[in-house]
Short mmCIF file of C-alpha atoms in Angstrom, two decimals:
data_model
loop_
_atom_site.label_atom_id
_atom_site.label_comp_id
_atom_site.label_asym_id
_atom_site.label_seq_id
_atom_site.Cartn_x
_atom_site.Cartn_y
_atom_site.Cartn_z
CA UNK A 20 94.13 193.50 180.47
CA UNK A 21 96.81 192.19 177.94
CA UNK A 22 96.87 188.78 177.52
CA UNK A 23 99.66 187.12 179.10
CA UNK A 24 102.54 186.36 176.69
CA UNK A 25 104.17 182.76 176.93
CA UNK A 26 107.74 182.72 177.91
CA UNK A 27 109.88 179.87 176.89
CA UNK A 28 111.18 177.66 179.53
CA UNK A 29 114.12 175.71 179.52
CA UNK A 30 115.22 172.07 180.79
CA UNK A 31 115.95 172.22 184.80
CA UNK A 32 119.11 172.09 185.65
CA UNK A 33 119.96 168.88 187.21
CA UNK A 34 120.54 167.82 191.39
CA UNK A 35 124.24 167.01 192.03
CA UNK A 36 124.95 165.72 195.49
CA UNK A 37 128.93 165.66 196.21
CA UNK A 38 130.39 162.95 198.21
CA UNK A 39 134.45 163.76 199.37
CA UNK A 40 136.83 160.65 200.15
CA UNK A 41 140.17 160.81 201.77
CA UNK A 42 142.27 157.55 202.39
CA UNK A 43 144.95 157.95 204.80
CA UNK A 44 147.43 156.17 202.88
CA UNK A 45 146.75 157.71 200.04
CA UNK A 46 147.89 161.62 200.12
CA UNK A 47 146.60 164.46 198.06
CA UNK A 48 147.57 167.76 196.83
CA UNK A 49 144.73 169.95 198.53
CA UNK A 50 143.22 168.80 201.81
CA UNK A 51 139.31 166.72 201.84
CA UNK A 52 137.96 170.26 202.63
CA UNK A 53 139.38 172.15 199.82
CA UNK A 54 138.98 169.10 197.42
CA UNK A 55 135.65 168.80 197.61
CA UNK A 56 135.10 172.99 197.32
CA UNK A 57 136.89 172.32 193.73
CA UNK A 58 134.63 169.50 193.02
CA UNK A 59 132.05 172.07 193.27
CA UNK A 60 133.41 174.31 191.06
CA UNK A 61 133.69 171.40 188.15
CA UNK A 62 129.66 170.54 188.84
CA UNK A 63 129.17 174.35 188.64
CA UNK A 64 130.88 174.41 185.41
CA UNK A 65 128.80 171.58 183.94
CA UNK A 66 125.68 173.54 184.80
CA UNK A 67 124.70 171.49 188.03
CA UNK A 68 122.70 172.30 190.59
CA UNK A 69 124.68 171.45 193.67
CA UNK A 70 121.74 170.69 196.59
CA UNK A 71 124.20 169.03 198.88
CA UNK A 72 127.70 167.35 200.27
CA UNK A 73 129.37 165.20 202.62
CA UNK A 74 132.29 163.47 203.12
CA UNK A 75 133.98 160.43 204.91
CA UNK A 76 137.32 159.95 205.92
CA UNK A 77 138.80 155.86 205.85
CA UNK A 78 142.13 154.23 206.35
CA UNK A 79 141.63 152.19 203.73
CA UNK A 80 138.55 152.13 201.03
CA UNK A 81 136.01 149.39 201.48
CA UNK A 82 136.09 146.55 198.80
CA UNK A 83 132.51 147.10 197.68
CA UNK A 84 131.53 150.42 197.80
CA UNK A 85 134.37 152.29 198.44
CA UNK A 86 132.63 154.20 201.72
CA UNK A 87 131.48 152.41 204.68
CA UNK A 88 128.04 151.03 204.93
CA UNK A 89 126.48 153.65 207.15
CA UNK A 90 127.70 156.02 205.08
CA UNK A 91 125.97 154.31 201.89
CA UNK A 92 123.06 154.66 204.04
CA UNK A 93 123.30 158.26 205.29
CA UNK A 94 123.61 159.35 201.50
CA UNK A 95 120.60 157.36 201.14
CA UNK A 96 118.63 159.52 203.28
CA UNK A 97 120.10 162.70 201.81
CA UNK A 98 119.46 161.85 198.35
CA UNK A 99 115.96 161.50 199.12
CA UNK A 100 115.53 164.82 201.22
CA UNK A 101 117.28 167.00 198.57
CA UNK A 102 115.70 165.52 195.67
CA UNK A 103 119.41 164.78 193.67
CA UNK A 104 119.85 163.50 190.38
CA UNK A 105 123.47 162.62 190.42
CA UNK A 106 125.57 161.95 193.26
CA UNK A 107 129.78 162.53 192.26
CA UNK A 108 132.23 161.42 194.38
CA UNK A 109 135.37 163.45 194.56
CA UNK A 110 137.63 160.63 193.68
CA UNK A 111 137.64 157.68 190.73
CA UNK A 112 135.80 155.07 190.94
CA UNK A 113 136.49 151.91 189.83
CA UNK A 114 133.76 149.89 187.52
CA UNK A 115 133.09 147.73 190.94
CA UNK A 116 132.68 150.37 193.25
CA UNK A 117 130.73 152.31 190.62
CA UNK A 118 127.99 149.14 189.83
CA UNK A 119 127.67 148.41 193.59
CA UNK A 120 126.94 152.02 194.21
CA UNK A 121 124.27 152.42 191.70
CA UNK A 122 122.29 149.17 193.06
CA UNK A 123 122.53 150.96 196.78
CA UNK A 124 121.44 154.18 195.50
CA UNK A 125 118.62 152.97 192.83
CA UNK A 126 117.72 153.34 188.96
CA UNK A 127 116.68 157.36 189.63
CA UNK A 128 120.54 158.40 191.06
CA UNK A 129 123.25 158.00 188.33
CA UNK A 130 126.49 157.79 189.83
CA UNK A 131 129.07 159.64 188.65
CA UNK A 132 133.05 160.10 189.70
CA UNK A 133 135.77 163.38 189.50
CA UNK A 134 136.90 161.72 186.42
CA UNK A 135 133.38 161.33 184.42
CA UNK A 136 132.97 164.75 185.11
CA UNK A 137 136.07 166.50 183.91
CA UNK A 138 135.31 164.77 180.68
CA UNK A 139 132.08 165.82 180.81
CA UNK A 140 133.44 169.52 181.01
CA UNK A 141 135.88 168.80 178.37
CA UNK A 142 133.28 167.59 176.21
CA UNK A 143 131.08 170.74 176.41
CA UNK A 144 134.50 173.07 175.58
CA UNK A 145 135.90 171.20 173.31
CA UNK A 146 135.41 173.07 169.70
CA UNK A 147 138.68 172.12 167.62
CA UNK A 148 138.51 168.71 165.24
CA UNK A 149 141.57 167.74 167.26
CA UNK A 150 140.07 168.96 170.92
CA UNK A 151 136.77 166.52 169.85
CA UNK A 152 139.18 163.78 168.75
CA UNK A 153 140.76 164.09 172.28
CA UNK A 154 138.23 163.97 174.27
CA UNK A 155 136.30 161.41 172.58
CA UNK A 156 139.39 158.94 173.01
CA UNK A 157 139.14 159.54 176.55
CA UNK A 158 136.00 159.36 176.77
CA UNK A 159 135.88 155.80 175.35
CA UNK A 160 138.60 154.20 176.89
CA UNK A 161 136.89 155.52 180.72
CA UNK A 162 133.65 153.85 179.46
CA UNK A 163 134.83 150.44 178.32
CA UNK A 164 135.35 148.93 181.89
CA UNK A 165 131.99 150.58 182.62
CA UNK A 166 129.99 149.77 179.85
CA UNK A 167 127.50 147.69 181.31
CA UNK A 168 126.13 150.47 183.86
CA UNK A 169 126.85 153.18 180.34
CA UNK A 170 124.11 152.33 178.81
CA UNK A 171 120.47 151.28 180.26
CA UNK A 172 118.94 149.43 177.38
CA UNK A 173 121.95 146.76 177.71
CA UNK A 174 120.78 146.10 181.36
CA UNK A 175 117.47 145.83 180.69
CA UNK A 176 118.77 143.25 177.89
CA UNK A 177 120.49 141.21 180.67
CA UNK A 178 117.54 140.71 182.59
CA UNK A 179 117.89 139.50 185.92
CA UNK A 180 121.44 138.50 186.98
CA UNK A 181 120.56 135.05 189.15
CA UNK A 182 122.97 134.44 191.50
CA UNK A 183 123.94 137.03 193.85
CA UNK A 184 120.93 139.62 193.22
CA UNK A 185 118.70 136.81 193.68
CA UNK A 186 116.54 137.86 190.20
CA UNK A 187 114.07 135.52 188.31
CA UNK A 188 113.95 134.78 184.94
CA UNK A 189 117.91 135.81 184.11
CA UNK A 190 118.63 132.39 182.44
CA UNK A 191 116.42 133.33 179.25
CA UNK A 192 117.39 136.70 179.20
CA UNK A 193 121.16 136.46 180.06
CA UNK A 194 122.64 135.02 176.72
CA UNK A 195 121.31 137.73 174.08
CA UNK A 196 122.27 140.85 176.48
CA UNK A 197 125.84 139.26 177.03
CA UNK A 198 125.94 138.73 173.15
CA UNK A 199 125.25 142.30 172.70
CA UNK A 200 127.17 143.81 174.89
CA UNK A 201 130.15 142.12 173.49
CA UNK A 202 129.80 143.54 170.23
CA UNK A 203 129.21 146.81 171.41
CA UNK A 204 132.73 146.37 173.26
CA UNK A 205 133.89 145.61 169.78
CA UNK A 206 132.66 148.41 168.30
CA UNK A 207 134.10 150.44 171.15
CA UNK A 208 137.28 148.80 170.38
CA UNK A 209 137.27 149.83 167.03
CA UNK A 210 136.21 153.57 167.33
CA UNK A 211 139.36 153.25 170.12
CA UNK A 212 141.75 152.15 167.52
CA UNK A 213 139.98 155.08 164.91
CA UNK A 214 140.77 157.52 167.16
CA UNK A 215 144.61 156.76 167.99
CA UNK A 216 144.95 156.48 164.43
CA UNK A 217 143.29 160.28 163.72
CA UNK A 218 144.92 161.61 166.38
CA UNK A 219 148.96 160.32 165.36
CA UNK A 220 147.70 162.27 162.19
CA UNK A 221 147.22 165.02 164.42
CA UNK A 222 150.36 164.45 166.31
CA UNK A 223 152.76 164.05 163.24
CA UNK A 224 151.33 167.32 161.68
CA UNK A 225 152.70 169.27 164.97
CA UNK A 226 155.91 167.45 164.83
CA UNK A 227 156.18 168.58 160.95
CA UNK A 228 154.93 172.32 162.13
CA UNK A 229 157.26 172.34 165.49
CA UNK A 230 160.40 171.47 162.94
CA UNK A 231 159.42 174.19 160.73
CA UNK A 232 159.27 176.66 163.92
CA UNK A 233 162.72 175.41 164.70
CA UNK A 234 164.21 176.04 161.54
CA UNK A 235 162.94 179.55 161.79
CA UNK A 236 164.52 180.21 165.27
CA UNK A 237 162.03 181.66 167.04
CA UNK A 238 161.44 180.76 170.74
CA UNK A 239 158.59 178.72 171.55
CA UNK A 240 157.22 180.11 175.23
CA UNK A 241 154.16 178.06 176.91
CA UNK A 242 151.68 179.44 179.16
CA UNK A 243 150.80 176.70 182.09
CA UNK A 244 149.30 176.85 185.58
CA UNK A 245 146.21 175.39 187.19
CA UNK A 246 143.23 175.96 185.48
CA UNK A 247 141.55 178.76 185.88
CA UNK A 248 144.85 181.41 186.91
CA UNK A 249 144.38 183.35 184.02
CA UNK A 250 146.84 181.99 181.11
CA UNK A 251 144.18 183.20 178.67
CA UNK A 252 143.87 186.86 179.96
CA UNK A 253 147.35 187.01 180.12
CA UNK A 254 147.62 186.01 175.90
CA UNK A 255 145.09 188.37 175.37
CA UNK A 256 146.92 191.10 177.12
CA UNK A 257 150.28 190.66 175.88
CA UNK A 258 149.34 189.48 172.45
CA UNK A 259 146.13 191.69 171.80
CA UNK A 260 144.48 188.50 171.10
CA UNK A 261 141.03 187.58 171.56
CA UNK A 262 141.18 184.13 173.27
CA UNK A 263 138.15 182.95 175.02
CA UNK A 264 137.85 184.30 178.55
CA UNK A 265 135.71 182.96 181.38
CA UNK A 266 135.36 182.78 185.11
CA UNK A 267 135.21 179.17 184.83
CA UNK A 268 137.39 175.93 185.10
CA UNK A 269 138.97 174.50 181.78
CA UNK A 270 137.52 177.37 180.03
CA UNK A 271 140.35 177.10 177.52
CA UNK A 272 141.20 173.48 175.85
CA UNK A 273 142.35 174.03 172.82
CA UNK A 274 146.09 175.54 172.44
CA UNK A 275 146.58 178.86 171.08
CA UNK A 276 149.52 180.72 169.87
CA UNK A 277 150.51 184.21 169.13
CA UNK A 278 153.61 186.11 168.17
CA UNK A 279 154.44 188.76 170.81
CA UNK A 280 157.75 190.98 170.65
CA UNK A 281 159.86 191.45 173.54
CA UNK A 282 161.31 194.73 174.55
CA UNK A 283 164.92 193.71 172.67
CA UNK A 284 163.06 193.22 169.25
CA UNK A 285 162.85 189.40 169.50
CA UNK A 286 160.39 187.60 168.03
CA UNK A 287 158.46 184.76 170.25
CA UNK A 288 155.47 182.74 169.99
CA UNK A 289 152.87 182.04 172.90
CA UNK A 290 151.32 179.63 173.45
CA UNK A 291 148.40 178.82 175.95
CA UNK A 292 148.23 175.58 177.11
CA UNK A 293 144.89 173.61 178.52
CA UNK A 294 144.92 174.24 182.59
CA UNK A 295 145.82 171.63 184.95
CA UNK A 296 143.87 170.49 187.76
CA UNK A 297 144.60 167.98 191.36
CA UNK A 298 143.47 164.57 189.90
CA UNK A 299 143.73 164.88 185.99
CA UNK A 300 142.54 161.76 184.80
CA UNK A 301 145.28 159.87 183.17
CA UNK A 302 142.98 159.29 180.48
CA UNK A 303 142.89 162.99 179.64
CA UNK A 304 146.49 162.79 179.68
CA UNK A 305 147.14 160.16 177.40
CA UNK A 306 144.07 161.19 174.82
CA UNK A 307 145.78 164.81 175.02
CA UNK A 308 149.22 163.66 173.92
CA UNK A 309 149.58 166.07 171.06
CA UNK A 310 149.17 168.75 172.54
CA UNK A 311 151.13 168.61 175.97
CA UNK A 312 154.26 167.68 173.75
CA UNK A 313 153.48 171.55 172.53
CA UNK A 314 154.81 172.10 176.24
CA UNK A 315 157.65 169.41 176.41
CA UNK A 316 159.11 171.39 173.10
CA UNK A 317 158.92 174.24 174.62
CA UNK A 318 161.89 176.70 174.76
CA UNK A 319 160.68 178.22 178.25
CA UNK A 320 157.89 177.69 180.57
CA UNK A 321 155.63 180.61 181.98
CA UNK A 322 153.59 179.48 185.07
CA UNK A 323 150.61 181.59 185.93
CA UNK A 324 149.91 181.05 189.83
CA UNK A 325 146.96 182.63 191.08
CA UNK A 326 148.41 183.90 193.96
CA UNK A 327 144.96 184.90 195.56
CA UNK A 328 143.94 181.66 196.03
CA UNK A 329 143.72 180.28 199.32
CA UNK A 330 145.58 176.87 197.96
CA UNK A 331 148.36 178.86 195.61
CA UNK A 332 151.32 177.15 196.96
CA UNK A 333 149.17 173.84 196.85
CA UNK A 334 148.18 173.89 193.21
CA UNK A 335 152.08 175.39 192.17
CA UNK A 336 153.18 172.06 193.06
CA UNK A 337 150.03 170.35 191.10
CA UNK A 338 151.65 171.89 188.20
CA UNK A 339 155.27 171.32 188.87
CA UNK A 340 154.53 167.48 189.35
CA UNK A 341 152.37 167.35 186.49
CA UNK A 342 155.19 169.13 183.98
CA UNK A 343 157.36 166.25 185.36
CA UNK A 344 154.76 163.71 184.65
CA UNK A 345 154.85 164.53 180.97
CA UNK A 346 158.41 165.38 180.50
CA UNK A 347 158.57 168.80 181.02
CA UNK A 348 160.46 169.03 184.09
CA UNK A 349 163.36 169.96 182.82
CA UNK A 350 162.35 173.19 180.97
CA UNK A 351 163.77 176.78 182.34
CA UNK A 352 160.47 178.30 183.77
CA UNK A 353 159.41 181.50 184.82
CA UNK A 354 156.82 182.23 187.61
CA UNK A 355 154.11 184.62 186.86
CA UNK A 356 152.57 185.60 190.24
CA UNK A 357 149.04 186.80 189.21
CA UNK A 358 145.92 188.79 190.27
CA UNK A 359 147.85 190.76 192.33
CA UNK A 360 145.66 193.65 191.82
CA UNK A 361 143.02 191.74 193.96
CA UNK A 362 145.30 191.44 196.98
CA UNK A 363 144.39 193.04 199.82
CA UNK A 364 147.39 193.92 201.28
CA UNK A 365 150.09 195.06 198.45
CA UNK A 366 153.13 194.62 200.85
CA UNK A 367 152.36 191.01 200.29
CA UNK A 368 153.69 190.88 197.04
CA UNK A 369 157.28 190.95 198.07
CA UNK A 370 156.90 188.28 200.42
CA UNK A 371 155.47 185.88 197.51
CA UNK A 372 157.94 187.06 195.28
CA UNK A 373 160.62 185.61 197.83
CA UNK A 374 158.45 182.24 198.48
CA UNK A 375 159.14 181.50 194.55
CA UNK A 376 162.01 181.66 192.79
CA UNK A 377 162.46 183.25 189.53
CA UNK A 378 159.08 185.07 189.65
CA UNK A 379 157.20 188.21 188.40
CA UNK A 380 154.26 190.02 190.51
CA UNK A 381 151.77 191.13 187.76
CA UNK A 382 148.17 191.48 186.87
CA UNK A 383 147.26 190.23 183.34
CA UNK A 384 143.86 191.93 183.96
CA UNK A 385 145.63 195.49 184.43
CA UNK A 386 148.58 195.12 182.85
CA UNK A 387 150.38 196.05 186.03
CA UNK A 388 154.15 193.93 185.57
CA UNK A 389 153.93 193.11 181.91
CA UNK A 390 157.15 194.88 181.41
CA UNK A 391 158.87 193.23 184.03
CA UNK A 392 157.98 189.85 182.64
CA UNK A 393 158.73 190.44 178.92
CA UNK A 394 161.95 191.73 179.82
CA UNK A 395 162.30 188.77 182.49
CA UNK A 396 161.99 186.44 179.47
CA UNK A 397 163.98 187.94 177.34
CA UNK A 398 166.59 187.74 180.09
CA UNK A 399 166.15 184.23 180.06
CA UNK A 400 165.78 183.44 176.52
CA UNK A 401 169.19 185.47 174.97
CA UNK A 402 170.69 187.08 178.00
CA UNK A 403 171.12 183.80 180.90
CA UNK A 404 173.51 180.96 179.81
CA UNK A 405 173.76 177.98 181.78
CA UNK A 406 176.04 175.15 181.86
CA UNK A 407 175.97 172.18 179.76
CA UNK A 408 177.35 169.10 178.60
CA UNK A 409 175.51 167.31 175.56
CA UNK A 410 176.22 163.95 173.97
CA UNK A 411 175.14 164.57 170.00
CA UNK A 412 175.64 161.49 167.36
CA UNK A 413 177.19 162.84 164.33
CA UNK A 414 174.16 161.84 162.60
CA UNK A 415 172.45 165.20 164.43
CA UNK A 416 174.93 167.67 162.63
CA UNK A 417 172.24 170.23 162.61
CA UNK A 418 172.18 170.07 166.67
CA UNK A 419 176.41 170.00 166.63
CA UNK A 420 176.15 173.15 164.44
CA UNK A 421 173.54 174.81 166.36
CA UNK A 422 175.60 174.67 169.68
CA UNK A 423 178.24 176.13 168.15
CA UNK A 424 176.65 178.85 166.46
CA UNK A 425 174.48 180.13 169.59
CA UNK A 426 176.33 178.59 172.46
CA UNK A 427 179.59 179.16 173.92
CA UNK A 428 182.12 175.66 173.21
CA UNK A 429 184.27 175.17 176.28
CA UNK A 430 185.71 171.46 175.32
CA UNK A 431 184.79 168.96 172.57
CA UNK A 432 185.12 165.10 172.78
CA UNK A 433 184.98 162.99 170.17
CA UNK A 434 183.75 159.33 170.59
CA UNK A 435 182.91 156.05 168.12
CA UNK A 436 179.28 157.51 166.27
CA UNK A 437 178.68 160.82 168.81
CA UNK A 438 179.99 164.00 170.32
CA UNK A 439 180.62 165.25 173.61
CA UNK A 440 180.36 169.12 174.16
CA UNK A 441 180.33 171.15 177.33
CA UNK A 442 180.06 174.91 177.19
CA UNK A 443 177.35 177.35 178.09
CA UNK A 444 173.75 177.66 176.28
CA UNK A 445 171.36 180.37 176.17
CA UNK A 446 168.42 179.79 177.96
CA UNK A 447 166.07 178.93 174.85
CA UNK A 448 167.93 176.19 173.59
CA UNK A 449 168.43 174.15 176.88
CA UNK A 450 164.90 172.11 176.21
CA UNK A 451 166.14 171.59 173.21
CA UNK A 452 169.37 170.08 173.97
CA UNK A 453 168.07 168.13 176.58
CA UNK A 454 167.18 164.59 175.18
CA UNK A 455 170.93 164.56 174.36
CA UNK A 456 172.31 164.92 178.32
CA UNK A 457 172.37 161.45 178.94
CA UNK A 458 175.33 159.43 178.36
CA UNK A 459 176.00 157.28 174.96
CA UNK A 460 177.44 154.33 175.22
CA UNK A 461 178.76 152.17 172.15
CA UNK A 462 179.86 148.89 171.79
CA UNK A 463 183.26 149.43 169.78
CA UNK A 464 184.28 152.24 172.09
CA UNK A 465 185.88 151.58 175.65
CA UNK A 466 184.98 153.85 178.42
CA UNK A 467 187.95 155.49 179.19
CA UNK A 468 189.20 155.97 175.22
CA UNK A 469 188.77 159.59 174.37
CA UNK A 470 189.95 162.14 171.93
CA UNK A 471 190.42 165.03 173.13
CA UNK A 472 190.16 168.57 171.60
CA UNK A 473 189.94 171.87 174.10
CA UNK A 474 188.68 175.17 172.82
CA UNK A 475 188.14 176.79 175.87
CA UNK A 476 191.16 179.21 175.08
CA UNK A 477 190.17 180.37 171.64
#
């Protein structure tokens, strides 16, 4: 007989038990059910093993542990049954509800929240000096409130707490660990302050490189949907690029951009975007900064719905409040409607295509509607103008002479520092023209003193 060869082994993947939470008074994009079937996803993604879940719904959370008590002790039981590591609750936590947890469920469960473990995820796909920057921000400023449950050798420097956990001994032990733990705060603090500073670096050398694409002219088109729609595939396809492509959520962080040419001859970059998601920790949002403004200066939006997903129309409006929540709103948008080469009944497609406006059945696996949607943008970008009435200080000359160049100048006002002008834009310069819709208003200058000048006729 041959001897047996050794085969390496690797580490075990670890238990994740999933705990949902709905609070009546506090609505959500997807229901409990559906929620907690994405959570499993994420713990999927970070290579968990989930062995179990449950879920409670409250009408309001409880002030020490977030779930009832019963519940704390049903998880109890399950935790011990299916052997879990972690338990992850499909909501954020806050620092109380996290510590009081972790004492009910014991030194051998860490508890984690929705938010710990997107940044977990972001963490592992992350690649890009500026994507590591990014993440690391957020992952500091989510730890600080939690810091003494981050990191296990600080409790054991505490000792016992007195007081309400009844331990001995805390009074010789307390001082030093609270010493400590202070000047790791500090130290957080600093690497915090580090970090902002890197990453305005980061943001100023996309401002510089955004003014240099505007200078050149050429539309700026961003790819954005929930994660996991298929912005990616669709890049590779129209771009022949070879972005990284899984079956996975948040597969893609950093942003990526490729020329493309339309069917006119036009010139246009792409850009994919990181995906959005029910929940996004406002952390992410903030750390990430630089790079969502690469949507907000955007000349048009392209949103990739999955429309075989049972929650499509649910996480379309994730992504339509989430492009207002960063400023984005605003932007002319097209709706990609994809994987429809995995529906099962074709005739649906012209029922979805009526359900959202302005949108384009394809498959960016196939190719199948590619056409239509190049030609759908280009529509939009040089073909579509759309009323508008700006409010430019003569100190933006550049913007004054760009309206006139590309746009067509129905009336002009002149006022005390700034210009009025109403006409019609093409679609690819209305994000750019829109921090100047708002109204100016100058001290020198009454309200209802105008001059006057109408070009509408020439």
């Amino acid at each position: 007989m041959s001897p047996k060869i050794p085969e390496p082994t690797g580490f075990p993947r670890e238990r994740a038990f999933l705990v949902g939470v709905e609070i009546r008074s506090e609505p959500t994009p997807l229901p409990l059910e559906d929620s907690l079937a994405e959570l499993r996803l994420l713990a999927q993604t970070a290579d968990l093993e989930v062995v179990g879940e449950t879920y409670q719904r409250l009408d309001r959370p409880h002030p020490d542990t977030l779930i009832g008590k019963g519940k704390v002790e049903e998880i109890k039981i399950l935790l011990e049954e299916t052997a879990a590591d972690i338990v992850i609750f499909d909501t954020e936590l806050s620092p109380r509800h996290q510590r009081e947890l972790e004492e009910q469920f014991g030194n051998q469960v860490r508890v984690l929240d929705r938010t710990a473990l997107i940044l977990d995820i972001f963490a592992r796909h992350a690649h890009t000096r500026e994507g590591i920057l990014q993440v690391e921000l957020a992952f500091y400023e989510y730890r600080l409130p939690r810091l003494t449950r981050a990191w296990t050798n600080l409790a054991q420097q505490t000792g016992g707490g007195g007081g309400r956990t009844g331990s001995q001994g805390g009074v010789g032990l307390r001082g030093p660990g609270e010493t400590q733990l202070e000047v790791d705060r500090r130290e957080i603090r600093r690497r915090i302050a580090f970090l902002k500073r890197e990453l305005e670096k980061v943001r100023a050398h996309r401002q510089r490189y955004r003014q240099q694409r505007r200078k050149s002219q050429v539309p700026v088109i961003s790819l954005v949907g929930y994660t996991n729609a298929g912005k990616s595939t669709l890049l590779n396809r129209l771009a022949h690029a070879q972005v990284f492509v899984a079956d996975q959520l948040f597969a893609t962080l950093d942003p990526t951009t490729r020329r493309v040419e339309l069917p006119g001859g036009h010139i246009v970059l792409f850009t994919d975007t990181v995906g959005f998601i029910q929940k996004l920790p406002t952390q992410l949002i903030a750390a990430f900064r630089a790079t969502l403004e690469e949507i907000t200066e955007s000349d048009l939006l392209v949103h990739v719905l999955d429309v075989t997903h049972p929650n499509a129309i649910e996480q379309w409006r994730v992504v339509r409040q989430t492009l207002e929540d960063i400023g984005a709103g605003d932007i002319p948008m097209i709706t990609a409607l994809n994987k429809i080469d995995r529906l099962p009944n074709p005739s649906a497609i012209q029922a979805l295509s009526s359900t959202f406006l302005h949108s384009v059945p394809i498959s960016a696996l196939t190719g199948e509607g590619l056409p239509e949607l190049l030609q759908a943008i280009e529509t939009t970008l040089f073909e579509d103008y759309a009323p508008m009435t700006v409010h430019i200080p003569y100190t933006e000359g550049h913007m004054i002479s760009l309206f006139h160049e590309h746009g067509k100048v129905e009336r002009v006002t002149h006022h005390d520092g700034y210009v009025t002008i109403r006409g019609l834009l093409p679609g690819r310069l209305i994000a750019r023209f829109q921090p100047f819709t708002r109204r100016i208003k100058t001290v020198t200058e009454p309200d209802d003193v105008h001059e006057h000048i109408d070009l509408s006729g020439s």
